[in-house]
PDB file of N, CA and C in Angstrom:
ATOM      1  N   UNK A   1     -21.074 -21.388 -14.700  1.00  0.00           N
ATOM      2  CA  UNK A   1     -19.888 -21.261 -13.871  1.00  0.00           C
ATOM      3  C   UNK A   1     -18.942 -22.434 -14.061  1.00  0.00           C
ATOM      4  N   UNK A   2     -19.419 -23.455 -14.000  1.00  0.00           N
ATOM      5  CA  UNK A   2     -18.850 -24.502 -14.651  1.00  0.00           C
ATOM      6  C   UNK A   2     -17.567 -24.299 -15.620  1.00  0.00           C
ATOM      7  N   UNK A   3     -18.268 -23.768 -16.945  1.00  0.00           N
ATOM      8  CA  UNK A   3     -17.713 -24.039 -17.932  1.00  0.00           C
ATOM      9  C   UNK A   3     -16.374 -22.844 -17.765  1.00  0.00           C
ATOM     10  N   UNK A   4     -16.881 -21.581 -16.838  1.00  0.00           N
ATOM     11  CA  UNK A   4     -15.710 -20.834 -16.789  1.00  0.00           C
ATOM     12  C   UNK A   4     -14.595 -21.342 -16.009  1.00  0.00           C
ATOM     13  N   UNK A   5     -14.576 -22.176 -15.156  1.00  0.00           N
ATOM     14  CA  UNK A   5     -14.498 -22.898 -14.109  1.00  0.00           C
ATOM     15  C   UNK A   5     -12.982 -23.516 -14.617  1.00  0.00           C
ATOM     16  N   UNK A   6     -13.212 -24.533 -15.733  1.00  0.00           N
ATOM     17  CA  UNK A   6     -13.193 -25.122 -16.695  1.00  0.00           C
ATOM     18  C   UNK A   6     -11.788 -24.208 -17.407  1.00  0.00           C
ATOM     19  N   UNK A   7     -12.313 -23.334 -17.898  1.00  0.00           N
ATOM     20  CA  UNK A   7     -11.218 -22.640 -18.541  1.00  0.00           C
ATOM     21  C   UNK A   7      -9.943 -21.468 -17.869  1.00  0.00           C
ATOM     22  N   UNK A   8     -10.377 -21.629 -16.481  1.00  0.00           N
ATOM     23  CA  UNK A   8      -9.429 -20.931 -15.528  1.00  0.00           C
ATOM     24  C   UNK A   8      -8.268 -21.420 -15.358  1.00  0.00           C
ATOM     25  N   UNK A   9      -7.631 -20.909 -15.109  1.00  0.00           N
ATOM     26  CA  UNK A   9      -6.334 -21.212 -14.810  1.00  0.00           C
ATOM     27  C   UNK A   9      -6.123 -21.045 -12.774  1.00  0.00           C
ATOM     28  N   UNK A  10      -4.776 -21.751 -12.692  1.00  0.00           N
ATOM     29  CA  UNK A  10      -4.936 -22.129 -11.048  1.00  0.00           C
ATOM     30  C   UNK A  10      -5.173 -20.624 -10.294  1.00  0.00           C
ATOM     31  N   UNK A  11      -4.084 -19.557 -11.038  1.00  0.00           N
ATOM     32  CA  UNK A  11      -4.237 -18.501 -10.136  1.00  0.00           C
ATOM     33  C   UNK A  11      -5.040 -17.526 -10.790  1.00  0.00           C
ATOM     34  N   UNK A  12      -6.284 -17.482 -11.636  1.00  0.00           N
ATOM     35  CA  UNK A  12      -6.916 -16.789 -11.811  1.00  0.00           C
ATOM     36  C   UNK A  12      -7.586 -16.457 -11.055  1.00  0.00           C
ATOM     37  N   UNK A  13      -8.743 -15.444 -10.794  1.00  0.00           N
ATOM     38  CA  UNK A  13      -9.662 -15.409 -10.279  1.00  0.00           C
ATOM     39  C   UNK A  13     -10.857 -14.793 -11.226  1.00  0.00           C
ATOM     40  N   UNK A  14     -11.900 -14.531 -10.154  1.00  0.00           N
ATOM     41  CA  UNK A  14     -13.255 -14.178 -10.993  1.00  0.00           C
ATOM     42  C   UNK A  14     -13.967 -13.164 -10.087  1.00  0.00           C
ATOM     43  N   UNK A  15     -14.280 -12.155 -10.672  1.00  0.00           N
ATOM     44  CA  UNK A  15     -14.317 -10.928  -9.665  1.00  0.00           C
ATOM     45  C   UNK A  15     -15.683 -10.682  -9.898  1.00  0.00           C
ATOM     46  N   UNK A  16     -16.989 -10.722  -9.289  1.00  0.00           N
ATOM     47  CA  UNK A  16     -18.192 -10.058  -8.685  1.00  0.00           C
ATOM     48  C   UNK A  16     -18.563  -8.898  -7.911  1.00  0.00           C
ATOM     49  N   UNK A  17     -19.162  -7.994  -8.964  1.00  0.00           N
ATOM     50  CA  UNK A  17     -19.978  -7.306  -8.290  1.00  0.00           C
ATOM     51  C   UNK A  17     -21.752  -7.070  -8.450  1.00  0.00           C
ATOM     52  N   UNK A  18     -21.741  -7.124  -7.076  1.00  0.00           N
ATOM     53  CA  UNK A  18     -22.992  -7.259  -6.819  1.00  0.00           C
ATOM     54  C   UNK A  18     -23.868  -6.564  -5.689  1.00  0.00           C
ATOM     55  N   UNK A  19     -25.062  -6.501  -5.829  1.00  0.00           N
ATOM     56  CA  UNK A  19     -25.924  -6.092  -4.892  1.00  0.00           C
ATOM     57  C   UNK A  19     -25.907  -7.330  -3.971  1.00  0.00           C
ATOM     58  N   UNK A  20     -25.750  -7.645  -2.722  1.00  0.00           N
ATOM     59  CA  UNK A  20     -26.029  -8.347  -1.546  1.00  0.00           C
ATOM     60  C   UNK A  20     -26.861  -8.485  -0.688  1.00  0.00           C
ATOM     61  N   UNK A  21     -27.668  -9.204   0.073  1.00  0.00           N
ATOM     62  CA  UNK A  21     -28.815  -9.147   1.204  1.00  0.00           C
ATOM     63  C   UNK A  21     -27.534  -9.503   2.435  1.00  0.00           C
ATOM     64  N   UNK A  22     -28.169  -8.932   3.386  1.00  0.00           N
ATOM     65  CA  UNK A  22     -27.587  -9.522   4.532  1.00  0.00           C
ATOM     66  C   UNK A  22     -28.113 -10.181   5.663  1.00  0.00           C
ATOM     67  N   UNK A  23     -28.301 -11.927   5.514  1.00  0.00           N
ATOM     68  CA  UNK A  23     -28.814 -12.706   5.838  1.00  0.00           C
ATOM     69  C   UNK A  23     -30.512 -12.415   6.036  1.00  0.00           C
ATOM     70  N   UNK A  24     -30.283 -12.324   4.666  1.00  0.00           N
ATOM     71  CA  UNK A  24     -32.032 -12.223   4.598  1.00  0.00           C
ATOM     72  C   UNK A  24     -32.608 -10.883   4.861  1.00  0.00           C
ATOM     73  N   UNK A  25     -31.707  -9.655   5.363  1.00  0.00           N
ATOM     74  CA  UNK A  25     -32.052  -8.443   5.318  1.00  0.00           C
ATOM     75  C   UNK A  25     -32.254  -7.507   3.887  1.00  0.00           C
ATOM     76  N   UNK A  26     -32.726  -6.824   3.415  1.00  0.00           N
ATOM     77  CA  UNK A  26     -32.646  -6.701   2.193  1.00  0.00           C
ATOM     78  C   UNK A  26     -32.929  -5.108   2.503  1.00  0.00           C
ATOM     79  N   UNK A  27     -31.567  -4.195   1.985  1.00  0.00           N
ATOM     80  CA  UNK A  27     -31.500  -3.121   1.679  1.00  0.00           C
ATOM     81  C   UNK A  27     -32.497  -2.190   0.721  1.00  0.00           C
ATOM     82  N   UNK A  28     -32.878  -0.737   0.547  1.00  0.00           N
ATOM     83  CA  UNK A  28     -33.964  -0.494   0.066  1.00  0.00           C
ATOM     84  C   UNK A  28     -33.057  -0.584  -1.651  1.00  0.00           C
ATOM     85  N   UNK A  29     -31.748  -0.555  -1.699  1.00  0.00           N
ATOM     86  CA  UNK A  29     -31.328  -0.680  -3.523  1.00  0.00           C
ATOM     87  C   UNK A  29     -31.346  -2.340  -3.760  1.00  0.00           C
ATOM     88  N   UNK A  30     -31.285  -3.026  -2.530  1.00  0.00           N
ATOM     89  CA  UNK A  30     -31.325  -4.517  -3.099  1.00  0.00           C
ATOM     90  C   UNK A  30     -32.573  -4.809  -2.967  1.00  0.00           C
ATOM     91  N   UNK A  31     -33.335  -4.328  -2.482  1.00  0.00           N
ATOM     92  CA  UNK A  31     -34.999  -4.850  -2.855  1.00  0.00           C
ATOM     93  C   UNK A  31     -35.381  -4.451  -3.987  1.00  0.00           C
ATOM     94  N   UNK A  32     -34.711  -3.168  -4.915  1.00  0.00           N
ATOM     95  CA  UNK A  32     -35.143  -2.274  -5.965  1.00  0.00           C
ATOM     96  C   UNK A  32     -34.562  -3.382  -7.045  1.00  0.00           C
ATOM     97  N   UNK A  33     -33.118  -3.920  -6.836  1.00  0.00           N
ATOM     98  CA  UNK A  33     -32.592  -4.320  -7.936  1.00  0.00           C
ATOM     99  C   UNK A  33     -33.343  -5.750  -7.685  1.00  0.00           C
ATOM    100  N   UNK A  34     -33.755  -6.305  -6.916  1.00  0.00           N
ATOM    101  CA  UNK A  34     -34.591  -7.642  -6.472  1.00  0.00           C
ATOM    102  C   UNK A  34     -35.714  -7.462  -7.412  1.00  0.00           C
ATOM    103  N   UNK A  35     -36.589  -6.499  -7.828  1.00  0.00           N
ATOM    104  CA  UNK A  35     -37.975  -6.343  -8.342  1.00  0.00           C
ATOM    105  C   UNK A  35     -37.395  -5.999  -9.513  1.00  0.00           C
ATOM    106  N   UNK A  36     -36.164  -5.697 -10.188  1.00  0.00           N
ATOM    107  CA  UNK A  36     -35.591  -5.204 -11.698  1.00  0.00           C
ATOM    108  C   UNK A  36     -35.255  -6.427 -11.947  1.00  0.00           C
ATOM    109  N   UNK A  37     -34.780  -7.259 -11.428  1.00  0.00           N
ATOM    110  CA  UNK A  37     -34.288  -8.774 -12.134  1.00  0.00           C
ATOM    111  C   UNK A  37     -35.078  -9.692 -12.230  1.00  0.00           C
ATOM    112  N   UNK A  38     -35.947  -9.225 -11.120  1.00  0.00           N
ATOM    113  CA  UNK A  38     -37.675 -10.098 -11.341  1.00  0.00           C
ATOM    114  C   UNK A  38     -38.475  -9.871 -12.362  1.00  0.00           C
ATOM    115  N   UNK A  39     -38.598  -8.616 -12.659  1.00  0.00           N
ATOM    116  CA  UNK A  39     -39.592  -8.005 -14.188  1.00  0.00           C
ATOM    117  C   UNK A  39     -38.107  -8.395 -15.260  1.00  0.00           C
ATOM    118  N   UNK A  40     -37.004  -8.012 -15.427  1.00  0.00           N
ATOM    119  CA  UNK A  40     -36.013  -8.433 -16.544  1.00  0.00           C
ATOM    120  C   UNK A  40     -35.729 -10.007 -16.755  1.00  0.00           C
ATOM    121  N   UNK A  41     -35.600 -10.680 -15.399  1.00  0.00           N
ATOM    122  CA  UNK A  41     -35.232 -12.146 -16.474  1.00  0.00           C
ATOM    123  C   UNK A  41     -36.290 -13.334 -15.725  1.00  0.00           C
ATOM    124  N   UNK A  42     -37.249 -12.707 -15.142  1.00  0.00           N
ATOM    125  CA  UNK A  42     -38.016 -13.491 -14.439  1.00  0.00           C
ATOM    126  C   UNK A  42     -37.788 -14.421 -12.980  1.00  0.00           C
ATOM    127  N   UNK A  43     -38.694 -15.689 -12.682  1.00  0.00           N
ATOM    128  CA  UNK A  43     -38.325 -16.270 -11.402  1.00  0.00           C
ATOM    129  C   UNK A  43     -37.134 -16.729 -11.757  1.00  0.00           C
ATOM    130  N   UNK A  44     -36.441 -16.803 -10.285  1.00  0.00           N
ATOM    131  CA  UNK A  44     -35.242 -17.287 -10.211  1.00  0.00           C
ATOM    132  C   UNK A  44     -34.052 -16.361  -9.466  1.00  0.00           C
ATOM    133  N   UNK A  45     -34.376 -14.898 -10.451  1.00  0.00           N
ATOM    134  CA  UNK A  45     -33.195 -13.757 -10.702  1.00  0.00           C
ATOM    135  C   UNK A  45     -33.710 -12.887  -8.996  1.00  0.00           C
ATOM    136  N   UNK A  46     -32.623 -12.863  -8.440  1.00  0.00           N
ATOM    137  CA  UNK A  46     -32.664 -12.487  -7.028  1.00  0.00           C
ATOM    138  C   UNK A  46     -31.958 -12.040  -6.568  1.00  0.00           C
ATOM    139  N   UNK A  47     -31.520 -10.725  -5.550  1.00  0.00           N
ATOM    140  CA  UNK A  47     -30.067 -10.718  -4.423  1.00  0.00           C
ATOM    141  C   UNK A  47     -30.052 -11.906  -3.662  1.00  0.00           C
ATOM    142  N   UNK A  48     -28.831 -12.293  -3.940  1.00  0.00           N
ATOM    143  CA  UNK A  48     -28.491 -13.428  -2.849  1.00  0.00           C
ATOM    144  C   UNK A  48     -27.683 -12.812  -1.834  1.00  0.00           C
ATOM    145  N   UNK A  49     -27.406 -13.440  -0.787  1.00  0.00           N
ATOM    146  CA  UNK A  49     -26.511 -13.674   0.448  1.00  0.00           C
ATOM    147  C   UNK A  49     -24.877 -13.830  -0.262  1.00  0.00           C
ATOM    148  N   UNK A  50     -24.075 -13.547   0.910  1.00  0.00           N
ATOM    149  CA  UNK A  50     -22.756 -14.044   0.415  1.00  0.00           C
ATOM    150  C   UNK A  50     -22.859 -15.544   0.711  1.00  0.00           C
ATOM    151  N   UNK A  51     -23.338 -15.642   1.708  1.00  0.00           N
ATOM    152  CA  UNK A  51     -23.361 -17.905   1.622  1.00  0.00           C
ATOM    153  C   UNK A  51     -24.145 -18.105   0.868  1.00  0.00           C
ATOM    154  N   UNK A  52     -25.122 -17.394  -0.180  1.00  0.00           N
ATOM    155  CA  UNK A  52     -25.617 -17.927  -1.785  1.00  0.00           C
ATOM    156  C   UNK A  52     -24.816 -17.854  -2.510  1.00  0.00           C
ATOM    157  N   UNK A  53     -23.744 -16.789  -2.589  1.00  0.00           N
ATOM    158  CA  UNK A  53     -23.121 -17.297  -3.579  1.00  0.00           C
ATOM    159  C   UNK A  53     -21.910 -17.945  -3.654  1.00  0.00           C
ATOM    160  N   UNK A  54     -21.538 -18.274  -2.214  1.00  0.00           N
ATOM    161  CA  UNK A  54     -20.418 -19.232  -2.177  1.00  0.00           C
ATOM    162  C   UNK A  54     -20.824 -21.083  -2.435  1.00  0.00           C
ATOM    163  N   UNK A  55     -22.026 -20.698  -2.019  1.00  0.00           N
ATOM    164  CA  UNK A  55     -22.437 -22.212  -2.115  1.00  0.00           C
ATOM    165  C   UNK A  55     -22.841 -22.325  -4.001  1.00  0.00           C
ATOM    166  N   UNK A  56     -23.189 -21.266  -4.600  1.00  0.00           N
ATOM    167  CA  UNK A  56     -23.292 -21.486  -6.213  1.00  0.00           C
ATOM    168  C   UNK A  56     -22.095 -21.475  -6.843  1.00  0.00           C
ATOM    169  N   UNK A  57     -21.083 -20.917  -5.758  1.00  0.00           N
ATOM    170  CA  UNK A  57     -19.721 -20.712  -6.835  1.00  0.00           C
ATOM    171  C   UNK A  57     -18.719 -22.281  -6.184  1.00  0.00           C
ATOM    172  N   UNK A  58     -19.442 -22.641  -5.024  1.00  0.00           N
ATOM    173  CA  UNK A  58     -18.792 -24.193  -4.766  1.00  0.00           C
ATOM    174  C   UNK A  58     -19.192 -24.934  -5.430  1.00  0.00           C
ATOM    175  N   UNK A  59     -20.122 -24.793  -6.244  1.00  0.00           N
ATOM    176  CA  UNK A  59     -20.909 -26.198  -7.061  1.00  0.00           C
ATOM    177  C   UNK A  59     -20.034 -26.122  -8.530  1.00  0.00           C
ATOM    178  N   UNK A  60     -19.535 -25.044  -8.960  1.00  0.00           N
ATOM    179  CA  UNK A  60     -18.513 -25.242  -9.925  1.00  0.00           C
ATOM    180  C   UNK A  60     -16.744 -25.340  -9.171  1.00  0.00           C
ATOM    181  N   UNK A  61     -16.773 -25.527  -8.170  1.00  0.00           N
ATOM    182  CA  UNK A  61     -15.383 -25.976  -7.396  1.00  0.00           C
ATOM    183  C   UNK A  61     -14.685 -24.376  -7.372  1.00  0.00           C
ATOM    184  N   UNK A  62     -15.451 -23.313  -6.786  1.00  0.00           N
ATOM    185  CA  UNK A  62     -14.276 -22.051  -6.604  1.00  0.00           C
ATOM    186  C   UNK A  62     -14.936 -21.698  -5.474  1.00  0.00           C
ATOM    187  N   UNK A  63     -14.006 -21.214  -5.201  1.00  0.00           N
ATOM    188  CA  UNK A  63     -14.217 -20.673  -3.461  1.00  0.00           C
ATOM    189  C   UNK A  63     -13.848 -19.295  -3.018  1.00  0.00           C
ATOM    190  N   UNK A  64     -14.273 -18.719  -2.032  1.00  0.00           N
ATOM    191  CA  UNK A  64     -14.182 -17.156  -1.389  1.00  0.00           C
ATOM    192  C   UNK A  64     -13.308 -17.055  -1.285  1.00  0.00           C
ATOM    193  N   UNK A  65     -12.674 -15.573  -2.067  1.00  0.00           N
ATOM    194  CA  UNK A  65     -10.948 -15.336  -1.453  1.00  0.00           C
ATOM    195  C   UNK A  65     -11.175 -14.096  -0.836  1.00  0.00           C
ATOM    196  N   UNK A  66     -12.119 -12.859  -1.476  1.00  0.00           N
ATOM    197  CA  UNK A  66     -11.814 -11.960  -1.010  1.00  0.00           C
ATOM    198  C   UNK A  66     -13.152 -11.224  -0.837  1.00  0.00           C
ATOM    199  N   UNK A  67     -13.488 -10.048   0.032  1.00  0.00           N
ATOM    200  CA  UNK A  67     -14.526  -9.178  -0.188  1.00  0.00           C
ATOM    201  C   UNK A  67     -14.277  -7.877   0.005  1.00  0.00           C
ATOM    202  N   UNK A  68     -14.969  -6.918  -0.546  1.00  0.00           N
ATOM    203  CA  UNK A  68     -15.045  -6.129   0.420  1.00  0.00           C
ATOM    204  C   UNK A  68     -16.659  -5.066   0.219  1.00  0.00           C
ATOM    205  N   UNK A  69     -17.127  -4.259   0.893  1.00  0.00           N
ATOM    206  CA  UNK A  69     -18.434  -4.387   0.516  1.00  0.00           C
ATOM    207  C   UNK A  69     -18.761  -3.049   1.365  1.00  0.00           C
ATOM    208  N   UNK A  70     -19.990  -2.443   0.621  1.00  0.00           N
ATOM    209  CA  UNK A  70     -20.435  -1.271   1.652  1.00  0.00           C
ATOM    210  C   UNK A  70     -22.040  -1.659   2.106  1.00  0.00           C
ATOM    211  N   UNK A  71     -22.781  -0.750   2.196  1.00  0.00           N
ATOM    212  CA  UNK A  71     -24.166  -0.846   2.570  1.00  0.00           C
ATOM    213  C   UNK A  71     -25.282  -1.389   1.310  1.00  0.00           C
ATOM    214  N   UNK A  72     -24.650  -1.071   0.089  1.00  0.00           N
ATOM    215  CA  UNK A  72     -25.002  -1.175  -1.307  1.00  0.00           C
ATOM    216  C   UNK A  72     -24.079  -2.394  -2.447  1.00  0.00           C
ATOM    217  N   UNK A  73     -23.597  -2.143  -2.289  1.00  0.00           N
ATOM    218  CA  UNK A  73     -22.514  -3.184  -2.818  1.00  0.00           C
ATOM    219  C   UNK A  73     -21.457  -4.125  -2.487  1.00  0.00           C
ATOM    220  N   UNK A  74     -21.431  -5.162  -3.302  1.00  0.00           N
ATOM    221  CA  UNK A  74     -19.765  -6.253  -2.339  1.00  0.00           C
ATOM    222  C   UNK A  74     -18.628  -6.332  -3.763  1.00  0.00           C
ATOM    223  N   UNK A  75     -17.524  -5.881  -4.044  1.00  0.00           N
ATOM    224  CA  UNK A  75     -16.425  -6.900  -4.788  1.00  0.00           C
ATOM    225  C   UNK A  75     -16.308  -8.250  -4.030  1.00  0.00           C
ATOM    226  N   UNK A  76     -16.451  -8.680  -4.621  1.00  0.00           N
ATOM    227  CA  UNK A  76     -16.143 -10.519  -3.907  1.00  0.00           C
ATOM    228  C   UNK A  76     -15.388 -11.317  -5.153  1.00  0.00           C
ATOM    229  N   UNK A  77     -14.450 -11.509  -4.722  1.00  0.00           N
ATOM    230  CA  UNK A  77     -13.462 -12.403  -5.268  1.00  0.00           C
ATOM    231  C   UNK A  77     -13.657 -14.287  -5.299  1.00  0.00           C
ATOM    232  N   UNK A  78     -13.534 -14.770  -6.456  1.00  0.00           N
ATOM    233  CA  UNK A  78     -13.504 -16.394  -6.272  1.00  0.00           C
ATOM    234  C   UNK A  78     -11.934 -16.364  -6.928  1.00  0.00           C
ATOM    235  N   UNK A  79     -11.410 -17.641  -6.429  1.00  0.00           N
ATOM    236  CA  UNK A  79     -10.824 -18.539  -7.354  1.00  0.00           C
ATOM    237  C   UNK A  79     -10.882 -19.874  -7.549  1.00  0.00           C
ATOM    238  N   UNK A  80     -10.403 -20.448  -8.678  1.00  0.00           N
ATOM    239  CA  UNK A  80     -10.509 -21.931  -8.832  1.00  0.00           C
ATOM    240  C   UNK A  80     -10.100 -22.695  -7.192  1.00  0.00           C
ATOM    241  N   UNK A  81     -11.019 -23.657  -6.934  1.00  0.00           N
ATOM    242  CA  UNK A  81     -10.692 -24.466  -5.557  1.00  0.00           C
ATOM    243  C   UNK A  81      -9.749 -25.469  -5.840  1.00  0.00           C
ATOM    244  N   UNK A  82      -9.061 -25.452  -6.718  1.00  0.00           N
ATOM    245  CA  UNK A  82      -8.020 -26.876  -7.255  1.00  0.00           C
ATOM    246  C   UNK A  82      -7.456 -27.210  -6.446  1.00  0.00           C
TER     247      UNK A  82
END
């Protein structure tokens, strides 16, 4: 994230989609895709929270602009925090 980080421009953004938990609740497609990223790229690979991934997308300096999200899925928007 960094390095994309890096090559952004001020008003770019960076658009995510993803499976979501909700605060630790875990839907029956995000527990499914939870056990597919676990057997595909091993420990580590997980649904996160939206405050997981604001706090991974603050550690390369971009921050929450936008969401929007159903029972299964979120678009979540970053942009550079400059």
């Amino acid at each position: 994230l960094r390095s994309l980080q890096a090559a952004l421009r001020p008003a770019s953004r960076v658009i995510v989609i993803e499976t979501v938990s909700d605060n630790g609740k875990v839907s029956g497609l995000a527990a499914r895709m939870d056990l597919l990223m676990l057997i595909q790229h091993g420990t580590g690979s997980r649904v996160r929270s939206i405050e997981e991934l604001q706090r991974l997308f603050a550690v390369a300096d971009m921050r929450l602009t936008g969401m929007v999200s159903d029972p299964s899925f979120a678009v979540i928007e970053f942009q550079p925090g400059r």
